[in-house]
């Protein structure tokens, strides 16, 4: 199967290798199996080419340029990775955030054909009007305004023709690239490249199915059905499929359009505060949130109601993740580095921090940096960068939703500062942190945790006798085997091996030197040859001693694993 995929992707793989070479990434090609895809003439050309203006840019800029040239799927992957500060350095993330998947719209005739094929009836039977000029387009689909026969205005999101096949082909290519360059990527610090591609594949599979977006909208509509200051458009599930999504049209202006807000008699400061409250409610109360709150996705109606659109990216937190994330902010507010460290470890999916003191010390320095600032001088973007830097440094595997939240809070802070001259994200987060703390230690939650622990303990007690019986049976038959694997001792064992080798060599040197001295006292037959007054056997012993001394003084080369 791998061979078949390699053959089918060969032309595209060769293109990837050529692009990497063009932007100065010879090491990625020459140290991986990709080098076999580059012809001999091309190899000679890149060796003889001394003029490389591409090196006037940084390595991170060249990575962005490569991604832009490779197309929409790679851009989507890079945009997803720009939210993963635990995997990539900050300088690269800054470059990936510049990526824009600007794709021209496809023909309206094709959009009409797709809608008719998906709904199984003529366009005129569903819509009274269908605007030929799309409202917007992206790499996955484009949006048209329309009107139902009932008179309701809607927007119709239509998937690009052939985009599923293109994405699936590129995903196969990405799997193949990881197979070919996996060792190189791991040596560069990306510990689990295959897991990254698997997660991206799941994300893209969801994005290619518009019913997932409709389901997310319905969930949030139910959670906010009693709110009067916030609204989510209604999806028409009966008119939606995996490739077509029909949503209620909502008129409004962008949240950052202060001139229009003032013309409607609305206070921009109130709009900013409402928007932040809505988002913090999603994160800290519901644990289910819209993950892409850029100004184009947040509208304001003339009556001041906030409207969220485009639910292609949503995030979720479990109850325990929500408590742990809030604990990071609470520990920071209390200037308690140890509490922050504990919350981080609870938040991490898996963490192996070899030096907890160093970890707590870094968190303490972070607290000190922000403790001396006036509230108005504090920036969510600075805190997000600092937290992401610590996560990257200690390779903490935290849920991807955490990075989506940090990114969303930074975007919201930018919006807030446009609307509100004294806007400060921390002032809004603080009461939610206290509320989460009360919820975590409420009698209801403690009882719920006790019930869960009791259930787990009961399950253990139920299976323990059978497990013990099986262990005893294997032990009595001599079939019980223990497998012990020591990790982290390879370097120590290598050093011990080198020390033993050099000790043996030193003893041999001393032994041959002693033999050379004692050989002078020996009584030899007349046939023994002499040189410069010394028996030849003595010269042999001195020569062996000199050779051993030379071996001792030479530096030892590190042994490869």
Coordinates of C-alpha atoms in Angstrom, one line a residue:
X1 CA 0.0 0.0 0.0
X2 CA 2.9 2.4 0.9
X3 CA 4.6 1.6 -2.5
X4 CA 1.3 2.3 -4.3
X5 CA 0.8 5.6 -2.6
X6 CA 4.5 6.6 -3.3
X7 CA 4.0 5.9 -7.0
X8 CA 0.7 7.9 -7.2
X9 CA 2.3 10.9 -5.3
X10 CA 5.6 10.8 -7.1
X11 CA 5.1 13.8 -9.3
X12 CA 3.8 15.9 -6.4
X13 CA 6.6 14.7 -4.1
X14 CA 9.2 15.7 -6.7
X15 CA 7.6 19.1 -6.9
X16 CA 7.8 19.4 -3.1
X17 CA 11.5 18.5 -3.2
X18 CA 12.1 21.1 -6.0
X19 CA 10.4 23.8 -4.0
X20 CA 12.4 23.0 -0.9
X21 CA 15.6 23.2 -2.9
X22 CA 14.6 26.5 -4.5
X23 CA 14.2 28.1 -1.0
X24 CA 17.5 26.8 0.4
X25 CA 16.3 23.8 2.4
X26 CA 18.9 21.4 0.9
X27 CA 19.3 19.7 4.3
X28 CA 15.7 18.5 4.3
X29 CA 16.2 16.9 0.8
X30 CA 19.8 15.7 1.1
X31 CA 19.4 14.0 4.5
X32 CA 16.1 12.2 3.7
X33 CA 14.9 9.8 1.0
X34 CA 13.6 12.9 -0.9
X35 CA 17.1 13.2 -2.5
X36 CA 16.3 10.2 -4.7
X37 CA 13.6 12.3 -6.4
X38 CA 16.0 15.0 -7.6
X39 CA 17.6 14.3 -11.0
X40 CA 21.4 14.4 -11.5
X41 CA 21.3 17.6 -13.7
X42 CA 19.3 19.4 -11.0
X43 CA 21.8 18.3 -8.4
X44 CA 24.7 19.8 -10.4
X45 CA 22.8 23.0 -10.9
X46 CA 22.1 23.6 -7.2
X47 CA 25.8 22.8 -6.3
X48 CA 27.2 25.2 -8.9
X49 CA 24.7 28.0 -8.1
X50 CA 26.6 30.5 -5.9
X51 CA 24.1 33.3 -6.1
X52 CA 21.3 32.6 -3.6
X53 CA 19.2 35.7 -2.9
X54 CA 16.7 33.4 -1.1
X55 CA 19.1 33.6 1.9
X56 CA 18.4 37.2 2.3
X57 CA 15.2 36.1 4.0
X58 CA 15.1 34.2 7.3
X59 CA 14.6 30.5 7.5
X60 CA 11.1 31.0 8.9
X61 CA 10.1 33.4 6.1
X62 CA 11.3 30.8 3.5
X63 CA 9.1 28.1 5.2
X64 CA 6.1 30.4 4.8
X65 CA 7.0 31.0 1.1
X66 CA 7.2 27.3 0.5
X67 CA 3.8 26.7 2.1
X68 CA 2.2 29.4 0.0
X69 CA 3.6 27.9 -3.2
X70 CA 2.4 24.3 -2.3
X71 CA -1.2 25.4 -2.1
X72 CA -4.4 25.5 0.0
X73 CA -4.1 22.2 1.9
X74 CA -0.6 23.0 3.1
X75 CA -1.8 26.5 4.0
X76 CA -4.6 25.0 6.0
X77 CA -2.1 22.8 7.9
X78 CA 0.2 25.7 8.6
X79 CA -2.7 27.8 9.9
X80 CA -3.7 25.0 12.2
X81 CA -0.1 24.7 13.4
X82 CA 0.1 28.4 14.0
X83 CA -2.1 27.7 17.1
X84 CA 0.3 25.0 18.4
X85 CA 2.9 26.8 20.4
X86 CA 3.8 23.5 22.1
X87 CA 5.2 22.2 18.7
X88 CA 6.7 25.2 16.9
X89 CA 9.0 28.1 17.9
X90 CA 7.5 31.5 18.3
X91 CA 9.4 33.0 15.3
X92 CA 7.9 30.4 12.9
X93 CA 4.4 30.9 14.4
X94 CA 4.7 34.6 13.7
X95 CA 5.3 33.8 10.0
X96 CA 2.6 31.2 9.7
X97 CA 0.0 33.7 11.1
X98 CA 0.7 35.8 8.0
X99 CA -0.6 33.1 5.7
X100 CA -3.8 33.9 3.8
X101 CA -5.7 31.4 1.8
X102 CA -7.1 33.9 -0.7
X103 CA -8.7 31.8 -3.4
X104 CA -10.8 33.3 -6.3
X105 CA -14.4 32.2 -6.5
X106 CA -15.5 29.4 -8.8
X107 CA -18.2 29.8 -11.5
X108 CA -21.7 30.4 -10.2
X109 CA -23.0 27.8 -12.8
X110 CA -21.0 25.2 -11.0
X111 CA -22.3 26.3 -7.6
X112 CA -25.9 26.0 -8.9
X113 CA -25.2 22.5 -10.2
X114 CA -23.7 21.4 -6.9
X115 CA -26.7 22.7 -4.9
X116 CA -29.2 21.0 -7.2
X117 CA -27.3 17.7 -7.1
X118 CA -27.0 17.8 -3.3
X119 CA -30.7 18.8 -2.7
X120 CA -32.0 16.6 -5.4
X121 CA -34.3 19.2 -7.0
X122 CA -34.0 22.3 -9.2
X123 CA -32.7 25.5 -7.7
X124 CA -35.9 27.3 -8.4
X125 CA -37.9 24.7 -6.4
X126 CA -35.9 25.7 -3.2
X127 CA -35.0 29.3 -3.7
X128 CA -37.0 32.2 -5.0
X129 CA -33.8 34.2 -5.6
X130 CA -30.1 33.1 -5.8
X131 CA -27.5 35.8 -6.1
X132 CA -24.9 35.0 -8.8
X133 CA -22.2 37.1 -7.1
X134 CA -20.7 35.3 -4.1
X135 CA -20.4 37.2 -0.8
X136 CA -17.0 35.6 -0.2
X137 CA -14.8 32.7 -1.2
X138 CA -12.3 30.5 0.6
X139 CA -10.2 27.3 -0.2
X140 CA -13.1 25.0 0.8
X141 CA -16.1 26.8 -0.5
X142 CA -17.9 30.0 -1.2
X143 CA -21.1 31.8 0.0
X144 CA -24.1 33.1 -2.0
X145 CA -27.0 35.1 -0.7
X146 CA -30.5 33.7 -1.5
X147 CA -34.1 33.9 -0.5
X148 CA -36.5 31.0 0.2
X149 CA -40.0 30.8 -1.2
X150 CA -41.2 31.6 2.3
X151 CA -39.5 35.0 2.0
X152 CA -36.7 34.3 4.5
X153 CA -33.3 35.6 3.5
X154 CA -30.5 33.0 3.7
X155 CA -26.8 32.5 2.8
X156 CA -25.8 29.3 1.0
X157 CA -22.4 27.9 1.6
X158 CA -21.3 25.7 -1.3
X159 CA -18.3 23.4 -1.3
X160 CA -15.8 23.8 -4.2
X161 CA -16.1 21.2 -6.9
X162 CA -13.4 18.5 -6.5
X163 CA -12.1 19.9 -3.3
X164 CA -12.7 16.7 -1.3
X165 CA -10.7 14.7 -3.8
X166 CA -7.9 17.3 -3.8
X167 CA -7.7 17.5 0.0
X168 CA -7.7 13.7 0.3
X169 CA -4.9 13.5 -2.3
X170 CA -2.8 16.1 -0.4
X171 CA -3.4 14.3 2.9
X172 CA -2.0 11.1 1.4
X173 CA 0.9 13.2 0.2
X174 CA 1.4 14.6 3.7
X175 CA 1.4 11.1 5.2
X176 CA 4.0 10.1 2.6
X177 CA 6.2 13.2 3.3
X178 CA 6.1 12.4 7.0
X179 CA 7.1 8.8 6.3
X180 CA 10.1 10.0 4.2
X181 CA 11.2 12.9 6.5
X182 CA 10.0 11.7 9.9
X183 CA 13.5 11.2 11.3
X184 CA 14.6 14.6 10.1
X185 CA 11.5 16.3 11.7
X186 CA 12.1 14.5 15.0
X187 CA 15.7 15.6 15.0
X188 CA 14.5 19.2 14.6
X189 CA 12.4 18.8 17.7
X190 CA 9.0 17.8 16.3
X191 CA 8.5 14.7 18.4
X192 CA 5.3 13.3 16.9
X193 CA 4.9 14.5 13.2
X194 CA 2.6 11.6 12.4
X195 CA 0.2 12.5 15.3
X196 CA 0.1 16.1 14.0
X197 CA -0.9 14.9 10.5
X198 CA -3.5 12.5 12.0
X199 CA -5.1 15.4 14.0
X200 CA -5.1 17.7 10.9
X201 CA -6.7 14.9 8.9
X202 CA -9.5 14.7 11.4
X203 CA -10.0 18.4 11.4
X204 CA -10.1 18.6 7.6
X205 CA -12.6 15.7 7.5
X206 CA -14.9 17.7 9.8
X207 CA -14.5 20.9 7.8
X208 CA -15.4 19.1 4.6
X209 CA -18.7 18.0 6.2
X210 CA -20.9 21.0 6.6
X211 CA -23.4 19.0 8.7
X212 CA -20.7 19.3 11.5
X213 CA -20.9 23.1 11.3
X214 CA -24.7 23.0 11.4
X215 CA -24.6 20.8 14.5
X216 CA -22.2 23.2 16.3
X217 CA -24.5 26.1 15.5
X218 CA -27.5 24.3 16.9
X219 CA -25.6 23.4 20.1
X220 CA -24.6 27.0 20.8
X221 CA -28.2 28.2 19.9
X222 CA -29.6 25.9 22.6
X223 CA -27.0 27.2 25.2
X224 CA -27.8 30.8 24.4
X225 CA -31.5 30.6 23.7
X226 CA -32.3 32.8 26.8
X227 CA -29.8 35.5 25.9
X228 CA -31.2 38.8 24.4
X229 CA -27.8 40.5 23.7
X230 CA -26.3 37.6 21.7
X231 CA -27.6 35.7 18.6
X232 CA -26.5 32.8 16.5
X233 CA -28.1 32.4 13.0
X234 CA -30.4 29.4 12.5
X235 CA -29.1 26.6 10.2
X236 CA -31.7 25.0 7.9
X237 CA -30.8 21.3 8.5
X238 CA -33.5 20.1 6.1
X239 CA -31.8 22.1 3.3
X240 CA -28.2 21.2 4.2
X241 CA -25.9 18.4 3.3
X242 CA -22.2 17.6 3.6
X243 CA -21.5 20.0 0.7
X244 CA -24.2 22.6 1.0
X245 CA -25.1 24.6 4.1
X246 CA -28.1 27.0 4.3
X247 CA -28.0 29.5 7.1
X248 CA -30.3 32.4 8.1
X249 CA -29.0 35.7 6.8
X250 CA -28.3 38.3 9.5
X251 CA -27.8 42.0 8.6
X252 CA -25.3 44.0 10.7
X253 CA -22.0 45.8 10.6
X254 CA -18.5 44.5 11.6
X255 CA -17.9 44.9 15.4
X256 CA -15.0 47.3 14.7
X257 CA -17.1 49.7 12.6
X258 CA -17.3 52.4 15.3
X259 CA -18.7 55.0 12.9
X260 CA -21.7 52.8 12.2
X261 CA -22.1 51.9 15.8
X262 CA -22.2 55.5 16.8
X263 CA -24.6 56.3 14.0
X264 CA -27.0 53.7 15.4
X265 CA -26.7 55.3 18.8
X266 CA -24.7 52.4 20.4
X267 CA -21.8 52.8 22.8
X268 CA -18.7 51.0 21.4
X269 CA -17.5 50.4 25.0
X270 CA -20.7 48.5 25.9
X271 CA -20.4 46.4 22.7
X272 CA -16.8 45.5 23.7
X273 CA -17.8 44.5 27.2
X274 CA -20.8 42.4 25.9
X275 CA -18.6 40.6 23.4
X276 CA -16.0 39.7 26.0
X277 CA -18.6 38.5 28.5
X278 CA -20.2 36.3 25.7
X279 CA -16.9 34.7 24.9
X280 CA -15.8 34.1 28.5
X281 CA -19.2 32.5 29.1
X282 CA -18.6 30.1 26.2
X283 CA -15.1 29.2 27.5
X284 CA -15.5 29.1 31.3
X285 CA -19.2 28.1 31.7
X286 CA -20.1 25.9 28.7
X287 CA -16.6 24.7 27.7
X288 CA -17.8 25.0 24.0
X289 CA -16.7 28.1 22.0
X290 CA -16.5 29.7 18.6
X291 CA -12.7 29.6 17.9
X292 CA -12.3 32.2 15.2
X293 CA -13.6 35.6 16.5
X294 CA -11.9 37.9 14.0
X295 CA -13.9 41.1 13.2
X296 CA -15.4 39.7 10.0
X297 CA -17.1 36.9 12.0
X298 CA -18.6 39.2 14.7
X299 CA -21.4 41.4 13.6
X300 CA -23.5 43.9 15.5
X301 CA -27.2 44.5 14.7
X302 CA -28.7 48.0 14.9
X303 CA -30.3 47.2 18.3
X304 CA -26.9 46.2 19.7
X305 CA -27.3 42.5 19.5
X306 CA -24.0 40.6 18.8
X307 CA -24.1 38.0 16.1
X308 CA -21.5 35.2 15.5
X309 CA -21.1 33.7 12.0
X310 CA -18.8 31.0 10.5
X311 CA -18.7 28.1 12.9
X312 CA -16.2 26.0 10.8
X313 CA -13.7 26.2 13.8
X314 CA -15.0 25.5 17.3
X315 CA -13.2 24.3 20.5
X316 CA -14.3 22.2 23.4
X317 CA -13.0 21.8 27.0
X318 CA -13.8 19.1 29.4
X319 CA -14.8 20.1 33.0
X320 CA -11.4 19.1 34.3
X321 CA -9.6 21.0 31.6
X322 CA -11.7 24.0 32.3
X323 CA -10.8 23.9 36.0
X324 CA -7.1 23.4 35.3
X325 CA -7.0 26.3 32.7
X326 CA -8.7 28.6 35.1
X327 CA -6.3 27.5 37.8
X328 CA -3.4 28.8 35.7
X329 CA -4.9 32.3 35.8
X330 CA -5.9 32.1 39.4
X331 CA -2.3 31.0 40.4
X332 CA -0.9 33.9 38.5
X333 CA -3.3 36.4 40.1
X334 CA -2.2 35.0 43.5
X335 CA 1.5 35.2 42.5
X336 CA 1.7 31.5 43.4
X337 CA 4.1 29.8 40.9
X338 CA 3.7 26.3 42.6
X339 CA -0.1 26.5 42.1
X340 CA 0.4 27.5 38.5
X341 CA 2.8 24.5 38.0
X342 CA 0.2 22.1 39.5
X343 CA -2.5 23.5 37.2
X344 CA -0.3 23.2 34.2
X345 CA 0.4 19.5 35.0
X346 CA -3.3 18.9 35.4
X347 CA -4.0 20.5 32.1
X348 CA -1.3 18.6 30.2
X349 CA -2.4 15.5 28.4
X350 CA 1.1 14.1 29.2
X351 CA 4.1 15.9 30.6
X352 CA 7.5 14.7 31.6
X353 CA 9.2 17.7 33.4
X354 CA 12.6 16.5 34.5
X355 CA 13.2 19.6 36.7
X356 CA 10.1 20.9 38.5
X357 CA 12.1 23.5 40.3
X358 CA 13.3 25.0 37.0
X359 CA 9.7 24.9 35.8
X360 CA 8.4 26.7 38.9
X361 CA 11.2 29.2 38.7
X362 CA 10.3 30.1 35.1
X363 CA 6.6 30.5 36.1
X364 CA 7.8 32.7 39.0
X365 CA 9.8 34.9 36.6
X366 CA 6.7 35.2 34.4
X367 CA 4.6 36.3 37.4
X368 CA 7.2 38.9 38.4
X369 CA 7.2 40.3 34.9
X370 CA 3.5 40.9 35.0
X371 CA 3.2 41.7 38.7
X372 CA 5.1 45.0 38.3
X373 CA 2.9 46.2 35.4
X374 CA 0.0 48.5 35.9
X375 CA -3.4 47.0 34.8
X376 CA -3.6 49.2 31.8
X377 CA -0.1 48.2 30.6
X378 CA -0.9 44.4 30.7
X379 CA -1.5 42.8 27.3
X380 CA -3.1 39.4 26.7
X381 CA -0.8 39.0 23.7
X382 CA 2.3 39.3 25.9
X383 CA 0.9 36.8 28.4
X384 CA -0.1 34.4 25.7
X385 CA 3.4 34.5 24.2
X386 CA 5.0 34.0 27.6
X387 CA 2.7 31.0 28.4
X388 CA 3.2 29.5 25.0
X389 CA 7.0 29.9 25.3
X390 CA 7.0 27.9 28.6
X391 CA 4.8 25.2 27.0
X392 CA 7.2 24.9 24.1
X393 CA 10.3 25.0 26.3
X394 CA 9.1 22.1 28.5
X395 CA 7.3 20.2 25.7
X396 CA 4.0 20.1 27.5
X397 CA 1.3 18.3 25.5
X398 CA -1.8 20.4 26.3
X399 CA -5.2 20.2 24.6
X400 CA -5.3 22.1 21.3
X401 CA -8.3 24.0 22.5
X402 CA -6.1 25.9 24.9
X403 CA -4.2 27.5 22.1
X404 CA -7.4 28.3 20.3
X405 CA -8.6 30.1 23.5
X406 CA -5.4 32.1 23.9
X407 CA -5.6 33.1 20.2
X408 CA -9.2 34.1 20.6
X409 CA -8.5 36.2 23.7
X410 CA -5.7 38.0 21.9
X411 CA -8.0 38.7 18.9
X412 CA -10.8 39.9 21.3
X413 CA -8.4 42.2 23.1
X414 CA -7.4 43.8 19.8
X415 CA -11.1 44.3 19.0
X416 CA -11.7 45.6 22.5
X417 CA -9.0 48.2 22.4
X418 CA -10.4 49.6 19.1
X419 CA -13.8 50.1 20.8
X420 CA -12.8 50.7 24.4
X421 CA -9.9 53.0 25.4
X422 CA -9.6 51.4 28.9
X423 CA -10.3 47.8 27.8
X424 CA -8.4 45.2 29.7
X425 CA -8.9 41.5 29.2
X426 CA -7.6 40.5 32.7
X427 CA -10.3 42.6 34.4
X428 CA -12.9 40.5 32.6
X429 CA -11.2 37.1 33.2
X430 CA -10.7 37.7 37.0
X431 CA -14.4 37.3 38.1
X432 CA -14.7 34.2 35.9
X433 CA -11.7 32.7 37.6
X434 CA -13.3 33.2 41.0
X435 CA -16.6 31.8 39.7
X436 CA -14.8 28.7 38.4
X437 CA -13.1 28.2 41.7
X438 CA -16.4 28.3 43.6
X439 CA -17.9 25.9 41.1
X440 CA -14.9 23.5 41.4
X441 CA -15.3 23.3 45.2
X442 CA -19.1 23.4 45.3
X443 CA -20.8 20.6 47.2
X444 CA -22.4 19.4 44.0
X445 CA -19.1 19.1 42.1
X446 CA -17.4 17.4 45.1
X447 CA -20.2 14.9 45.3
X448 CA -20.0 14.3 41.6
X449 CA -16.2 13.7 41.8
X450 CA -16.8 11.4 44.8
X451 CA -19.4 9.4 42.9
X452 CA -17.0 9.1 39.9
X453 CA -14.1 8.0 42.2
X454 CA -16.4 5.5 44.0
X455 CA -17.5 4.0 40.6
X456 CA -13.9 3.6 39.5
X457 CA -12.9 2.0 42.9
X458 CA -15.9 -0.3 42.7
X459 CA -14.9 -1.4 39.1
X460 CA -11.3 -2.0 40.4
X461 CA -12.6 -4.2 43.3
X462 CA -14.8 -6.2 40.9
X463 CA -11.9 -7.1 38.6
X464 CA -9.1 -7.3 41.2
X465 CA -9.9 -10.9 42.4
X466 CA -9.9 -12.3 38.8
X467 CA -6.7 -10.4 37.9
X468 CA -5.0 -11.7 41.1
X469 CA -6.1 -15.2 40.4
X470 CA -4.7 -15.0 36.8
X471 CA -1.4 -13.7 38.1
X472 CA -1.1 -16.5 40.7
X473 CA -2.0 -19.1 38.2
X474 CA 0.8 -17.9 35.8
X475 CA 3.2 -17.7 38.7
X476 CA 2.5 -21.3 39.8
X477 CA 3.1 -22.5 36.3
X478 CA 6.3 -20.6 35.8
X479 CA 4.7 -18.5 33.0
X480 CA 4.9 -15.1 34.8
X481 CA 7.4 -12.9 33.1
X482 CA 8.4 -9.3 34.0
X483 CA 9.7 -6.9 31.4
X484 CA 11.8 -4.1 32.8
X485 CA 12.9 -1.3 30.5
X486 CA 15.3 1.3 31.8
X487 CA 15.2 4.7 30.0
X488 CA 17.5 7.6 30.3
X489 CA 20.5 5.5 31.2
X490 CA 22.0 5.2 27.8
X491 CA 24.4 8.1 28.2
X492 CA 25.5 6.9 31.6
X493 CA 26.1 3.4 30.4
X494 CA 28.2 4.7 27.4
X495 CA 30.3 6.8 29.8
X496 CA 30.8 3.8 32.1
X497 CA 31.8 1.6 29.1
X498 CA 34.3 4.2 28.0
X499 CA 35.7 4.5 31.5
X500 CA 36.2 0.7 31.8
X501 CA 37.9 0.6 28.4
X502 CA 40.3 3.3 29.2
X503 CA 41.0 1.8 32.6
X504 CA 41.9 -1.6 31.0
X505 CA 44.1 0.3 28.5
X506 CA 45.9 2.1 31.3
X507 CA 46.6 -1.2 33.1
X508 CA 48.0 -2.7 29.9
X509 CA 50.2 0.3 29.5
X510 CA 51.6 0.0 33.0
X511 CA 52.0 -3.7 32.5
X512 CA 54.1 -3.4 29.3
X513 CA 56.2 -0.6 30.9
X514 CA 56.9 -2.8 33.9
X515 CA 57.8 -5.7 31.6
X516 CA 60.2 -3.4 29.7
X517 CA 61.9 -2.5 32.9
X518 CA 62.1 -6.1 34.2
X519 CA 63.4 -7.3 30.8
X520 CA 66.7 -5.4 31.5
X521 CA 67.4 -7.8 34.4
X522 CA 66.9 -11.0 32.4
X523 CA 69.7 -13.5 31.5
X524 CA 69.5 -14.1 27.8
X525 CA 71.3 -16.7 25.6
X526 CA 74.1 -15.4 23.3
X527 CA 71.7 -15.6 20.3
X528 CA 69.6 -12.7 21.7
X529 CA 70.2 -9.7 19.5
X530 CA 71.0 -6.3 21.2
X531 CA 70.4 -2.8 19.9
X532 CA 72.2 0.2 21.4
X533 CA 73.0 -1.9 24.4
X534 CA 69.5 -3.1 25.1
X535 CA 67.9 -6.4 24.3
X536 CA 65.4 -6.4 21.4
X537 CA 62.7 -7.7 23.7
X538 CA 63.0 -4.5 25.7
X539 CA 62.6 -2.4 22.6
X540 CA 59.5 -4.4 21.7
X541 CA 58.0 -3.8 25.1
X542 CA 58.9 0.0 24.9
X543 CA 57.3 0.2 21.4
X544 CA 54.1 -1.5 22.7
X545 CA 54.1 0.9 25.7
X546 CA 54.4 3.9 23.4
X547 CA 51.5 2.7 21.2
X548 CA 49.3 2.2 24.3
X549 CA 50.2 5.7 25.6
X550 CA 49.2 7.1 22.2
X551 CA 45.9 5.3 22.3
X552 CA 45.2 6.7 25.8
X553 CA 45.9 10.3 24.7
X554 CA 43.7 10.2 21.6
X555 CA 40.2 11.5 22.2
X556 CA 37.5 8.9 21.9
X557 CA 34.8 9.2 19.2
X558 CA 31.2 9.0 20.5
X559 CA 29.6 5.7 19.6
X560 CA 26.5 5.9 17.4
X561 CA 23.3 4.3 18.6

